[in-house]
C-alpha atoms as one frame of an Amber mdcrd trajectory, in Angstrom:
protein
 -22.270  59.364   6.673 -21.851  61.777   9.520 -24.631  62.615  11.936 -25.766
  66.254  11.478 -27.281  68.945  13.692 -29.301  71.564  11.792 -29.156  74.885
  12.947 -32.020  77.260  11.963 -31.496  80.845  13.146 -32.972  84.186  12.300
 -29.643  86.069  12.956 -25.971  85.749  13.201 -25.167  83.278  15.915 -23.036
  84.834  18.546 -19.977  82.837  19.912 -22.178  82.182  23.191 -25.007  80.820
  21.126 -22.492  78.368  19.486 -20.978  77.529  22.811 -24.342  76.586  24.154
 -25.019  74.400  20.935 -21.610  72.777  21.380 -22.274  72.074  25.041 -25.301
  70.294  24.364 -23.339  67.402  22.678 -19.957  67.864  24.564 -17.379  65.346
  23.267 -19.329  64.269  20.073 -18.244  65.134  16.669 -21.403  66.126  14.792
 -21.650  68.118  11.694 -23.400  71.354  11.991 -25.359  72.806   9.101 -26.659
  76.230   9.565 -29.936  77.454   7.846 -30.787  81.286   7.527 -33.964  82.505
   5.894 -33.928  85.395   3.846 -36.945  86.751   5.535 -39.056  89.140   3.349
 -42.549  88.394   4.568 -43.044  89.191   8.016 -46.557  89.232   9.553 -47.681
  92.608  10.316 -49.249  92.649  13.627 -47.098  90.009  15.118 -43.880  91.695
  13.931 -44.884  95.060  15.421 -45.615  93.504  18.632 -42.455  91.671  18.714
 -40.561  94.945  17.785 -42.481  96.903  20.547 -41.854  94.111  23.240 -38.094
  94.354  22.447 -38.032  98.110  22.613 -37.445  98.311  18.829 -39.525 101.347
  18.219 -37.801 102.315  14.714 -38.498  98.840  13.457 -42.148  98.832  14.593
 -42.616 102.061  12.801 -41.147 100.922   9.713 -43.154  97.655   9.725 -46.338
  99.714  10.421 -45.453 101.964   7.276 -45.515  98.538   5.374 -41.565  98.664
   4.869 -40.392  95.405   4.354 -36.984  94.218   2.830 -36.673  93.528  -0.767
 -35.475  89.977  -1.851 -32.180  91.284  -2.836 -31.867  93.116   0.673 -33.008
  90.107   2.608 -30.678  87.818   0.657 -27.753  90.060   1.380 -28.666  90.233
   4.956 -29.031  86.351   5.395 -25.701  85.919   3.314 -23.976  88.035   6.157
 -25.620  86.280   8.926 -24.812  82.914   7.526 -21.044  83.949   7.094 -20.964
  85.248  10.670 -22.474  82.026  11.933 -20.141  79.731  10.351 -17.319  82.041
  11.449 -18.611  81.566  15.013 -18.501  77.769  14.577 -14.922  78.158  13.140
 -13.841  80.330  16.255 -15.108  77.592  18.698 -12.812  75.122  16.860 -15.665
  73.453  14.813 -16.553  73.420  11.120 -20.038  74.109   9.846 -21.635  74.546
   6.486 -24.892  76.367   5.598 -27.208  77.788   3.058 -29.678  80.721   2.821
 -33.129  79.446   2.424 -36.697  80.986   1.678 -38.803  83.038   3.744 -40.430
  79.893   5.084 -37.582  77.406   6.278 -39.788  74.494   7.110 -39.612  73.014
   3.313 -35.539  73.293   3.616 -35.740  71.585   7.018 -38.009  68.701   5.890
 -35.491  68.287   2.724 -32.559  68.300   5.083 -34.165  65.787   7.441 -35.105
  63.516   4.457 -31.591  63.398   3.586 -31.329  60.877   6.561 -28.262  62.036
   8.472 -29.935  64.589  10.671 -30.318  63.712  14.281 -31.602  66.968  15.672
 -32.761  70.429  14.798 -31.915  73.560  16.923 -33.841  76.621  16.276 -32.227
  79.865  17.590 -34.582  82.859  17.501 -35.347  85.911  19.551 -38.297  85.740
  21.600 -41.658  86.198  19.491 -44.411  87.104  21.698 -47.451  86.230  19.303
 -45.694  83.207  17.595 -44.315  81.642  20.671 -47.773  82.100  22.582 -49.655
  80.535  19.879 -47.100  77.709  18.830 -46.885  79.245  15.282 -43.006  79.774
  15.739 -40.466  77.786  13.487 -39.645  75.382  16.396 -43.390  74.558  17.193
 -44.135  73.874  13.418 -40.760  71.986  12.986 -41.884  69.620  16.031 -45.239
  69.138  14.461 -43.795  68.077  11.096 -40.431  66.451  11.512 -39.446  63.111
  13.051 -36.549  64.433  14.803 -35.932  66.221  18.109 -36.345  69.936  17.919
 -34.689  72.280  20.432 -35.473  76.138  20.459 -33.184  78.427  22.148 -33.320
  82.171  22.419 -30.492  83.928  20.973 -28.028  85.510  23.320 -29.410  83.921
  26.439 -29.587  80.591  28.242 -33.502  80.366  28.042 -35.222  77.636  26.077
 -38.367  78.665  23.970
């Protein structure tokens, strides 16, 4: 059984994100499993605040109008993000597997950790003003519920969440 690191991400991992993840365990030969939620249920106020804080005016407007992706749209987007993330690991010379999970990724994380070979969870997201402040983000919830170390990285940066 190979020790595994679960990488939960809300978007396609960039090459710099993968490089940072690999640098955390330089010289180690861990397996990487990527989880990408097919996100269709985004909280109204928190999402609008996040969009506005990131300068995403169109996204904030669409969310205020109640526009959320349908299940097929969310699944298609998540499939693309998963494929891109696995390709980023391959470009870095590492193999990775992955799967698209439901809106709430915590049940999938619990199942993966229960398999017994997961040594760490790395959550890669963009900053979320409301969720991060009130510790309702994926990483905080995973820390509360899982018995493995959980690291929160902000996508495209060297900042920790």
